[in-house]
Every structure is written in structure tokens, then in C-alpha cells.
PDB file of C-alpha atoms in Angstrom:
ATOM      1  CA  MET J  14      69.008  32.053 117.254  1.00  0.00           C
ATOM      2  CA  GLU J  15      70.595  29.689 119.729  1.00  0.00           C
ATOM      3  CA  GLU J  16      73.295  32.274 120.502  1.00  0.00           C
ATOM      4  CA  LEU J  17      70.639  34.919 121.165  1.00  0.00           C
ATOM      5  CA  GLU J  18      68.783  32.589 123.510  1.00  0.00           C
ATOM      6  CA  GLU J  19      72.008  31.847 125.403  1.00  0.00           C
ATOM      7  CA  ALA J  20      72.766  35.581 125.638  1.00  0.00           C
ATOM      8  CA  LEU J  21      69.303  36.222 127.077  1.00  0.00           C
ATOM      9  CA  ILE J  22      69.663  33.481 129.678  1.00  0.00           C
ATOM     10  CA  ALA J  23      73.127  34.811 130.602  1.00  0.00           C
ATOM     11  CA  ALA J  24      71.527  38.243 131.070  1.00  0.00           C
ATOM     12  CA  ASP J  25      69.131  36.686 133.633  1.00  0.00           C
ATOM     13  CA  VAL J  26      65.876  37.151 131.735  1.00  0.00           C
ATOM     14  CA  GLY J  27      65.040  33.527 132.576  1.00  0.00           C
ATOM     15  CA  ALA J  28      64.730  30.440 130.379  1.00  0.00           C
ATOM     16  CA  ARG J  29      60.972  30.717 129.754  1.00  0.00           C
ATOM     17  CA  VAL J  30      61.060  34.369 128.687  1.00  0.00           C
ATOM     18  CA  ALA J  31      64.202  33.759 126.592  1.00  0.00           C
ATOM     19  CA  THR J  32      62.532  30.882 124.739  1.00  0.00           C
ATOM     20  CA  GLU J  33      59.346  32.878 124.131  1.00  0.00           C
ATOM     21  CA  LEU J  34      61.322  35.833 122.771  1.00  0.00           C
ATOM     22  CA  VAL J  35      63.402  33.689 120.420  1.00  0.00           C
ATOM     23  CA  GLU J  36      60.328  31.802 119.183  1.00  0.00           C
ATOM     24  CA  SER J  37      58.594  35.088 118.408  1.00  0.00           C
ATOM     25  CA  LEU J  38      61.686  36.122 116.415  1.00  0.00           C
ATOM     26  CA  ALA J  39      61.557  33.036 114.272  1.00  0.00           C
ATOM     27  CA  ALA J  40      57.979  33.923 113.348  1.00  0.00           C
ATOM     28  CA  ALA J  41      58.740  37.597 112.697  1.00  0.00           C
ATOM     29  CA  GLY J  42      61.780  37.305 110.418  1.00  0.00           C
ATOM     30  CA  GLY J  43      64.058  40.297 109.775  1.00  0.00           C
ATOM     31  CA  ALA J  44      67.294  41.215 111.587  1.00  0.00           C
ATOM     32  CA  PRO J  45      67.234  38.985 114.692  1.00  0.00           C
ATOM     33  CA  LEU J  46      68.996  41.299 117.176  1.00  0.00           C
ATOM     34  CA  ASP J  47      66.956  44.385 116.241  1.00  0.00           C
ATOM     35  CA  ALA J  48      63.732  42.390 116.371  1.00  0.00           C
ATOM     36  CA  LEU J  49      64.741  40.939 119.735  1.00  0.00           C
ATOM     37  CA  LYS J  50      65.408  44.390 121.192  1.00  0.00           C
ATOM     38  CA  GLN J  51      62.045  45.623 119.961  1.00  0.00           C
ATOM     39  CA  GLY J  52      60.364  42.544 121.432  1.00  0.00           C
ATOM     40  CA  ILE J  53      61.871  43.165 124.875  1.00  0.00           C
ATOM     41  CA  LYS J  54      61.008  46.876 124.753  1.00  0.00           C
ATOM     42  CA  ALA J  55      57.415  45.933 123.900  1.00  0.00           C
ATOM     43  CA  ARG J  56      57.297  43.576 126.884  1.00  0.00           C
ATOM     44  CA  LEU J  57      58.595  46.351 129.146  1.00  0.00           C
ATOM     45  CA  ALA J  58      55.870  48.772 128.050  1.00  0.00           C
ATOM     46  CA  GLY J  59      54.568  50.403 131.224  1.00  0.00           C
ATOM     47  CA  ALA J  60      57.531  49.278 133.354  1.00  0.00           C
ATOM     48  CA  GLU J  61      58.969  52.803 133.636  1.00  0.00           C
ATOM     49  CA  ARG J  62      57.562  54.910 136.457  1.00  0.00           C
ATOM     50  CA  ARG J  63      58.707  58.063 138.209  1.00  0.00           C
ATOM     51  CA  LEU J  64      58.613  58.866 141.913  1.00  0.00           C
ATOM     52  CA  ALA J  65      55.612  61.096 142.645  1.00  0.00           C
ATOM     53  CA  LEU J  66      55.729  63.453 145.623  1.00  0.00           C
ATOM     54  CA  ARG J  67      52.614  64.464 147.525  1.00  0.00           C
ATOM     55  CA  THR J  68      51.361  68.018 147.139  1.00  0.00           C
ATOM     56  CA  ASP J  69      48.799  68.035 149.974  1.00  0.00           C
ATOM     57  CA  GLY J  70      51.208  69.058 152.752  1.00  0.00           C
ATOM     58  CA  SER J  71      51.393  65.534 154.168  1.00  0.00           C
ATOM     59  CA  PRO J  72      54.836  63.879 154.042  1.00  0.00           C
ATOM     60  CA  THR J  73      55.626  61.553 151.151  1.00  0.00           C
ATOM     61  CA  VAL J  74      56.516  58.225 152.794  1.00  0.00           C
ATOM     62  CA  ILE J  75      58.981  55.991 150.942  1.00  0.00           C
ATOM     63  CA  PHE J  76      59.351  52.565 152.555  1.00  0.00           C
ATOM     64  CA  VAL J  77      62.550  50.849 151.352  1.00  0.00           C
ATOM     65  CA  ALA J  78      62.919  47.072 151.782  1.00  0.00           C
ATOM     66  CA  GLY J  79      65.333  44.389 150.621  1.00  0.00           C
ATOM     67  CA  VAL J  80      67.752  41.747 151.843  1.00  0.00           C
ATOM     68  CA  ASN J  81      70.973  42.694 153.624  1.00  0.00           C
ATOM     69  CA  GLY J  82      73.706  43.589 151.160  1.00  0.00           C
ATOM     70  CA  SER J  83      71.348  44.741 148.407  1.00  0.00           C
ATOM     71  CA  GLY J  84      72.231  48.390 148.985  1.00  0.00           C
ATOM     72  CA  LYS J  85      69.157  49.624 150.879  1.00  0.00           C
ATOM     73  CA  ALA J  86      70.789  52.353 152.977  1.00  0.00           C
ATOM     74  CA  THR J  87      72.798  53.591 150.013  1.00  0.00           C
ATOM     75  CA  THR J  88      69.636  53.646 147.896  1.00  0.00           C
ATOM     76  CA  VAL J  89      67.799  55.641 150.584  1.00  0.00           C
ATOM     77  CA  ALA J  90      70.664  58.149 150.506  1.00  0.00           C
ATOM     78  CA  LYS J  91      70.782  58.292 146.706  1.00  0.00           C
ATOM     79  CA  ILE J  92      67.034  58.924 146.428  1.00  0.00           C
ATOM     80  CA  ALA J  93      67.379  61.670 149.041  1.00  0.00           C
ATOM     81  CA  ALA J  94      70.310  63.204 147.159  1.00  0.00           C
ATOM     82  CA  ARG J  95      68.288  63.237 143.922  1.00  0.00           C
ATOM     83  CA  LEU J  96      65.377  64.906 145.694  1.00  0.00           C
ATOM     84  CA  ARG J  97      67.724  67.428 147.302  1.00  0.00           C
ATOM     85  CA  ALA J  98      69.280  68.259 143.911  1.00  0.00           C
ATOM     86  CA  GLU J  99      65.854  68.678 142.274  1.00  0.00           C
ATOM     87  CA  THR J 100      64.264  70.633 145.152  1.00  0.00           C
ATOM     88  CA  PRO J 101      67.000  72.064 147.418  1.00  0.00           C
ATOM     89  CA  GLU J 102      64.581  73.324 150.090  1.00  0.00           C
ATOM     90  CA  ILE J 103      62.642  70.047 150.515  1.00  0.00           C
ATOM     91  CA  PRO J 104      62.700  68.714 154.120  1.00  0.00           C
ATOM     92  CA  ILE J 105      63.997  65.133 154.217  1.00  0.00           C
ATOM     93  CA  THR J 106      63.781  62.743 157.177  1.00  0.00           C
ATOM     94  CA  PHE J 107      65.442  59.331 157.480  1.00  0.00           C
ATOM     95  CA  ALA J 108      63.935  56.640 159.719  1.00  0.00           C
ATOM     96  CA  ALA J 109      66.735  54.290 160.821  1.00  0.00           C
ATOM     97  CA  ALA J 110      64.454  51.265 161.185  1.00  0.00           C
ATOM     98  CA  ASP J 111      67.198  48.675 160.671  1.00  0.00           C
ATOM     99  CA  THR J 112      67.772  48.547 164.416  1.00  0.00           C
ATOM    100  CA  PHE J 113      69.622  45.226 164.345  1.00  0.00           C
ATOM    101  CA  ARG J 114      72.899  46.521 162.914  1.00  0.00           C
ATOM    102  CA  ALA J 115      74.819  49.398 164.470  1.00  0.00           C
ATOM    103  CA  ALA J 116      76.628  49.835 161.152  1.00  0.00           C
ATOM    104  CA  ALA J 117      73.330  50.440 159.347  1.00  0.00           C
ATOM    105  CA  ILE J 118      72.338  53.239 161.734  1.00  0.00           C
ATOM    106  CA  GLU J 119      75.821  54.771 161.572  1.00  0.00           C
ATOM    107  CA  GLN J 120      75.913  54.614 157.768  1.00  0.00           C
ATOM    108  CA  LEU J 121      72.528  56.310 157.513  1.00  0.00           C
ATOM    109  CA  GLY J 122      73.706  58.981 159.954  1.00  0.00           C
ATOM    110  CA  VAL J 123      76.730  59.750 157.777  1.00  0.00           C
ATOM    111  CA  TRP J 124      74.494  60.071 154.714  1.00  0.00           C
ATOM    112  CA  ALA J 125      72.018  62.270 156.597  1.00  0.00           C
ATOM    113  CA  GLU J 126      74.795  64.681 157.537  1.00  0.00           C
ATOM    114  CA  ARG J 127      76.171  64.701 154.004  1.00  0.00           C
ATOM    115  CA  ILE J 128      72.800  65.357 152.356  1.00  0.00           C
ATOM    116  CA  GLY J 129      71.319  67.612 155.014  1.00  0.00           C
ATOM    117  CA  ALA J 130      68.564  65.252 156.154  1.00  0.00           C
ATOM    118  CA  ASP J 131      67.149  64.771 159.647  1.00  0.00           C
ATOM    119  CA  ILE J 132      67.519  61.275 161.077  1.00  0.00           C
ATOM    120  CA  ILE J 133      65.281  59.607 163.652  1.00  0.00           C
ATOM    121  CA  LYS J 134      66.986  56.679 165.358  1.00  0.00           C
ATOM    122  CA  HIS J 135      66.661  54.570 168.504  1.00  0.00           C
ATOM    123  CA  ARG J 136      69.076  52.272 170.314  1.00  0.00           C
ATOM    124  CA  ILE J 137      70.273  48.988 168.802  1.00  0.00           C
ATOM    125  CA  GLY J 138      67.596  46.299 169.118  1.00  0.00           C
ATOM    126  CA  ALA J 139      64.719  48.775 169.486  1.00  0.00           C
ATOM    127  CA  ASP J 140      61.352  48.094 167.861  1.00  0.00           C
ATOM    128  CA  PRO J 141      61.655  49.270 164.223  1.00  0.00           C
ATOM    129  CA  ALA J 142      57.973  50.258 164.183  1.00  0.00           C
ATOM    130  CA  ALA J 143      58.615  52.573 167.157  1.00  0.00           C
ATOM    131  CA  VAL J 144      61.350  54.322 165.160  1.00  0.00           C
ATOM    132  CA  VAL J 145      58.909  54.784 162.277  1.00  0.00           C
ATOM    133  CA  PHE J 146      56.226  56.038 164.683  1.00  0.00           C
ATOM    134  CA  ASP J 147      58.561  58.804 165.909  1.00  0.00           C
ATOM    135  CA  ALA J 148      59.846  59.529 162.409  1.00  0.00           C
ATOM    136  CA  ILE J 149      56.300  60.081 161.145  1.00  0.00           C
ATOM    137  CA  ASP J 150      55.644  62.532 163.986  1.00  0.00           C
ATOM    138  CA  HIS J 151      58.756  64.436 162.925  1.00  0.00           C
ATOM    139  CA  ALA J 152      57.931  64.316 159.204  1.00  0.00           C
ATOM    140  CA  VAL J 153      54.378  65.536 159.810  1.00  0.00           C
ATOM    141  CA  LYS J 154      55.843  68.634 161.473  1.00  0.00           C
ATOM    142  CA  THR J 155      58.455  69.293 158.789  1.00  0.00           C
ATOM    143  CA  GLY J 156      56.597  68.050 155.700  1.00  0.00           C
ATOM    144  CA  GLY J 157      58.630  66.901 152.729  1.00  0.00           C
ATOM    145  CA  VAL J 158      59.787  63.301 152.420  1.00  0.00           C
ATOM    146  CA  LEU J 159      60.241  60.464 154.918  1.00  0.00           C
ATOM    147  CA  LEU J 160      62.537  57.644 153.773  1.00  0.00           C
ATOM    148  CA  ILE J 161      62.389  54.460 155.857  1.00  0.00           C
ATOM    149  CA  ASP J 162      65.441  52.159 155.888  1.00  0.00           C
ATOM    150  CA  THR J 163      64.615  48.635 157.094  1.00  0.00           C
ATOM    151  CA  ALA J 164      66.320  45.400 158.104  1.00  0.00           C
ATOM    152  CA  GLY J 165      66.884  42.575 155.645  1.00  0.00           C
ATOM    153  CA  ARG J 166      67.773  39.479 157.634  1.00  0.00           C
ATOM    154  CA  LEU J 167      66.379  36.887 155.254  1.00  0.00           C
ATOM    155  CA  HIS J 168      67.557  33.975 157.405  1.00  0.00           C
ATOM    156  CA  THR J 169      64.773  34.962 159.810  1.00  0.00           C
ATOM    157  CA  LYS J 170      62.344  35.271 156.930  1.00  0.00           C
ATOM    158  CA  HIS J 171      59.068  34.982 158.829  1.00  0.00           C
ATOM    159  CA  ASN J 172      60.137  37.426 161.549  1.00  0.00           C
ATOM    160  CA  LEU J 173      61.404  39.911 158.965  1.00  0.00           C
ATOM    161  CA  MET J 174      58.175  39.865 156.972  1.00  0.00           C
ATOM    162  CA  GLU J 175      56.100  40.320 160.129  1.00  0.00           C
ATOM    163  CA  GLU J 176      58.329  43.240 161.114  1.00  0.00           C
ATOM    164  CA  LEU J 177      57.846  44.891 157.697  1.00  0.00           C
ATOM    165  CA  LYS J 178      54.075  44.396 157.922  1.00  0.00           C
ATOM    166  CA  LYS J 179      54.106  46.014 161.374  1.00  0.00           C
ATOM    167  CA  ILE J 180      55.990  49.029 159.996  1.00  0.00           C
ATOM    168  CA  GLU J 181      53.422  49.430 157.227  1.00  0.00           C
ATOM    169  CA  ARG J 182      50.575  49.115 159.745  1.00  0.00           C
ATOM    170  CA  THR J 183      52.240  51.877 161.790  1.00  0.00           C
ATOM    171  CA  VAL J 184      52.296  54.165 158.743  1.00  0.00           C
ATOM    172  CA  GLN J 185      48.636  53.436 158.036  1.00  0.00           C
ATOM    173  CA  LYS J 186      47.618  53.977 161.656  1.00  0.00           C
ATOM    174  CA  LYS J 187      49.512  57.277 161.943  1.00  0.00           C
ATOM    175  CA  LEU J 188      48.601  58.764 158.574  1.00  0.00           C
ATOM    176  CA  GLY J 189      45.359  56.981 157.709  1.00  0.00           C
ATOM    177  CA  ARG J 190      46.841  55.767 154.425  1.00  0.00           C
ATOM    178  CA  PRO J 191      49.524  53.409 153.129  1.00  0.00           C
ATOM    179  CA  SER J 192      53.114  54.403 152.426  1.00  0.00           C
ATOM    180  CA  ASP J 193      53.290  56.316 149.159  1.00  0.00           C
ATOM    181  CA  GLU J 194      56.010  53.993 147.881  1.00  0.00           C
ATOM    182  CA  ARG J 195      57.044  50.538 149.009  1.00  0.00           C
ATOM    183  CA  LEU J 196      60.228  49.861 147.078  1.00  0.00           C
ATOM    184  CA  LEU J 197      62.230  46.648 146.888  1.00  0.00           C
ATOM    185  CA  VAL J 198      65.968  47.160 146.445  1.00  0.00           C
ATOM    186  CA  LEU J 199      67.194  44.230 144.369  1.00  0.00           C
ATOM    187  CA  ASP J 200      70.842  43.326 143.805  1.00  0.00           C
ATOM    188  CA  ALA J 201      71.253  42.597 140.071  1.00  0.00           C
ATOM    189  CA  THR J 202      73.900  39.964 140.833  1.00  0.00           C
ATOM    190  CA  THR J 203      71.313  37.711 142.518  1.00  0.00           C
ATOM    191  CA  GLY J 204      69.990  36.778 139.071  1.00  0.00           C
ATOM    192  CA  GLN J 205      66.848  34.675 138.946  1.00  0.00           C
ATOM    193  CA  ASN J 206      66.725  34.539 142.767  1.00  0.00           C
ATOM    194  CA  GLY J 207      65.439  38.086 142.471  1.00  0.00           C
ATOM    195  CA  ILE J 208      62.043  36.766 141.383  1.00  0.00           C
ATOM    196  CA  SER J 209      61.521  34.756 144.577  1.00  0.00           C
ATOM    197  CA  GLN J 210      62.723  37.748 146.634  1.00  0.00           C
ATOM    198  CA  ALA J 211      60.255  40.023 144.863  1.00  0.00           C
ATOM    199  CA  ARG J 212      57.383  37.565 145.462  1.00  0.00           C
ATOM    200  CA  LEU J 213      58.271  37.286 149.151  1.00  0.00           C
ATOM    201  CA  PHE J 214      58.371  41.036 149.803  1.00  0.00           C
ATOM    202  CA  HIS J 215      55.379  41.716 147.546  1.00  0.00           C
ATOM    203  CA  ASP J 216      53.254  39.243 149.512  1.00  0.00           C
ATOM    204  CA  ALA J 217      54.235  40.987 152.762  1.00  0.00           C
ATOM    205  CA  ILE J 218      53.916  44.694 151.944  1.00  0.00           C
ATOM    206  CA  ASP J 219      52.324  45.012 148.488  1.00  0.00           C
ATOM    207  CA  LEU J 220      55.331  46.551 146.752  1.00  0.00           C
ATOM    208  CA  SER J 221      54.877  49.554 144.474  1.00  0.00           C
ATOM    209  CA  GLY J 222      58.149  49.266 142.568  1.00  0.00           C
ATOM    210  CA  ILE J 223      61.717  48.031 142.181  1.00  0.00           C
ATOM    211  CA  VAL J 224      65.139  49.651 142.469  1.00  0.00           C
ATOM    212  CA  LEU J 225      67.777  47.521 140.727  1.00  0.00           C
ATOM    213  CA  THR J 226      71.295  47.969 142.142  1.00  0.00           C
ATOM    214  CA  LYS J 227      74.843  46.811 141.350  1.00  0.00           C
ATOM    215  CA  LEU J 228      74.557  47.060 137.582  1.00  0.00           C
ATOM    216  CA  ASP J 229      78.133  48.377 137.448  1.00  0.00           C
ATOM    217  CA  GLY J 230      79.630  44.880 137.225  1.00  0.00           C
ATOM    218  CA  THR J 231      78.953  41.935 134.930  1.00  0.00           C
ATOM    219  CA  ALA J 232      75.304  41.559 135.986  1.00  0.00           C
ATOM    220  CA  LYS J 233      72.840  42.617 133.294  1.00  0.00           C
ATOM    221  CA  GLY J 234      69.703  42.699 135.450  1.00  0.00           C
ATOM    222  CA  GLY J 235      67.447  40.906 132.990  1.00  0.00           C
ATOM    223  CA  VAL J 236      65.536  39.526 135.984  1.00  0.00           C
ATOM    224  CA  VAL J 237      63.476  42.741 136.069  1.00  0.00           C
ATOM    225  CA  LEU J 238      61.846  41.653 132.810  1.00  0.00           C
ATOM    226  CA  ALA J 239      60.636  38.455 134.487  1.00  0.00           C
ATOM    227  CA  ILE J 240      59.527  40.396 137.587  1.00  0.00           C
ATOM    228  CA  TRP J 241      57.613  42.903 135.455  1.00  0.00           C
ATOM    229  CA  GLU J 242      55.914  40.102 133.510  1.00  0.00           C
ATOM    230  CA  GLU J 243      54.922  38.132 136.611  1.00  0.00           C
ATOM    231  CA  LEU J 244      54.203  40.815 139.227  1.00  0.00           C
ATOM    232  CA  LYS J 245      53.756  43.985 137.133  1.00  0.00           C
ATOM    233  CA  LEU J 246      56.107  45.873 139.460  1.00  0.00           C
ATOM    234  CA  PRO J 247      57.547  48.926 137.689  1.00  0.00           C
ATOM    235  CA  ILE J 248      61.237  49.795 137.896  1.00  0.00           C
ATOM    236  CA  LEU J 249      61.862  53.284 139.261  1.00  0.00           C
ATOM    237  CA  TYR J 250      65.642  53.408 139.445  1.00  0.00           C
ATOM    238  CA  ILE J 251      68.815  51.531 138.580  1.00  0.00           C
ATOM    239  CA  GLY J 252      72.050  51.859 140.538  1.00  0.00           C
ATOM    240  CA  VAL J 253      75.379  51.704 138.700  1.00  0.00           C
ATOM    241  CA  GLY J 254      77.813  52.719 141.454  1.00  0.00           C
ATOM    242  CA  GLU J 255      78.253  53.949 145.014  1.00  0.00           C
ATOM    243  CA  GLN J 256      77.913  57.704 144.512  1.00  0.00           C
ATOM    244  CA  PRO J 257      74.589  59.600 144.713  1.00  0.00           C
ATOM    245  CA  GLU J 258      74.792  60.496 141.028  1.00  0.00           C
ATOM    246  CA  ASP J 259      75.011  56.777 140.172  1.00  0.00           C
ATOM    247  CA  LEU J 260      71.268  56.287 140.695  1.00  0.00           C
ATOM    248  CA  HIS J 261      69.405  56.753 137.406  1.00  0.00           C
ATOM    249  CA  GLU J 262      65.734  56.753 136.523  1.00  0.00           C
ATOM    250  CA  PHE J 263      64.929  53.543 134.681  1.00  0.00           C
ATOM    251  CA  SER J 264      64.715  53.768 130.898  1.00  0.00           C
ATOM    252  CA  ALA J 265      63.509  50.662 129.047  1.00  0.00           C
ATOM    253  CA  GLU J 266      65.254  51.882 125.883  1.00  0.00           C
ATOM    254  CA  GLN J 267      68.658  52.253 127.555  1.00  0.00           C
ATOM    255  CA  PHE J 268      68.183  49.094 129.601  1.00  0.00           C
ATOM    256  CA  VAL J 269      67.558  46.939 126.523  1.00  0.00           C
ATOM    257  CA  GLU J 270      70.610  48.380 124.741  1.00  0.00           C
ATOM    258  CA  ALA J 271      72.738  47.641 127.827  1.00  0.00           C
ATOM    259  CA  LEU J 272      71.481  44.037 127.937  1.00  0.00           C
ATOM    260  CA  PHE J 273      73.318  43.356 124.691  1.00  0.00           C
ATOM    261  CA  SER J 274      76.402  45.508 125.209  1.00  0.00           C
ATOM    262  CA  GLY J 275      79.801  44.104 126.090  1.00  0.00           C
TER     263      GLY J 275
END
């Protein structure tokens, strides 16, 4: 039992959840590992959710947030590539609202060309909400999907959160409704720090879900169990590499098996 608890903590599920799971095992009896897997799957009930596109002619707006280095721009591109593969004719627009890094705008431009998406961008240092304003105008004309890439300078935490709130207010003002998705891209290697990140972004923009990236290394990503339990934020995708095909829809079954592999 002690080994199982240590394995859970190493997988980043958190000490409290690990202890609760192991205590429930002791009460249940039976094969410990199988019972543990079933216990985690039961806790993740409802955590799987799929991206839903609008069918009313209005653009589906997907607001993507996260700290720098989490893989936001790559995730924007991967979601777009999945949508393009599923519905080749769907119009896709990128809003390059991380206006603080030239590299971020350039990277998004490369992805846009590769996928066949339109990109709305302004100069470095421009107001991110102004980029989103123009991108919404474009997406309303074309329909389809608008994916918003944002900054993630956590060292200016207050300013960043205010900026994200302003972007969401711009969406609501332009479309008369919130963004359809407000996704937090979370680097699996951040471990338990992911919970405080999720709280921070959730308080600012009322997140609708999580994308867990960088699961191609030693990180197991057990933090999503703690995030699901505390914030009830579903997991839409997991990223296991740099290529578009390396973004997978989240499966609790596969996730739990992977927690105990290797």
C-alpha cells in the first residue's frame, strides 16, 4: 500500500488524494492495483468532454490561456489541425493576441500557413483586445472557428489577468455572449503547481476546460485529477509531442493506465 501511495504522489495526484485513494483500497480489499485504477476512474467520471462547435452560423470562439512555455501557440495550431482534418472546408481564424513576443506572432503565422488558417495580427506591443476585436470582425464574416492565442507572462500576474479579462469582455461585447471555450493549457511537468495556475486563470476568465501538454516525457499529469476534484474543470485534450497528430482527446481509461505504466 505504501508503494502505491508513493507511486501516486510521484505521478502528481497530490498527497491528499493519494492518501484518500489508498485508504479506500484498504477498506475495499481485492487486488490493490486494479482497485486503485477503478477508484481513480470513478473519481474522473465526467472529466472527459469534447469540443462542441456552434451550428448557428456564428463563429465558435476558443480562447486559449496559459503561462509562457506551456505550449499555447502549439496547442492552438494542433486544435486547428484536428478541426481541419475532421472538416476540411471549415474556415479557421487565428487571433495573435500575444502581442508581447515577436516569436509568438511569427510562430502562429507559420502554423496558419501550414494549416490554411487566416491570421489577424497587429504590431508588437499592441493592445491584445484590439487584435481580438478585429479577429472577431473577420470571423463573423467567414464563420467557422476563431482561436485566440494569448500572452502568459506570469511574473506580471495582475496585469496578465486583467488583460485576459479585457479580451473576454471584448468577445462578450462584440458577440453578445461569452467565448464558447476558455481553455487553460497546462504543462504536465509543472506538477502540483498546476493547481494554483488553474485557480488563478479560473478566477480571471471562468475556464471551461483543460488541455494537458508535455506528457511525452516523465511527467504523468496526475495533477488533472486534483484539478477535476477541486474545480470540476474537464480535460478536453492531452498533448504527447510537437506534431499536430500528437494532440489526443482525453480518455480517463487510457489516462489511468498510463499513470501506472513505466
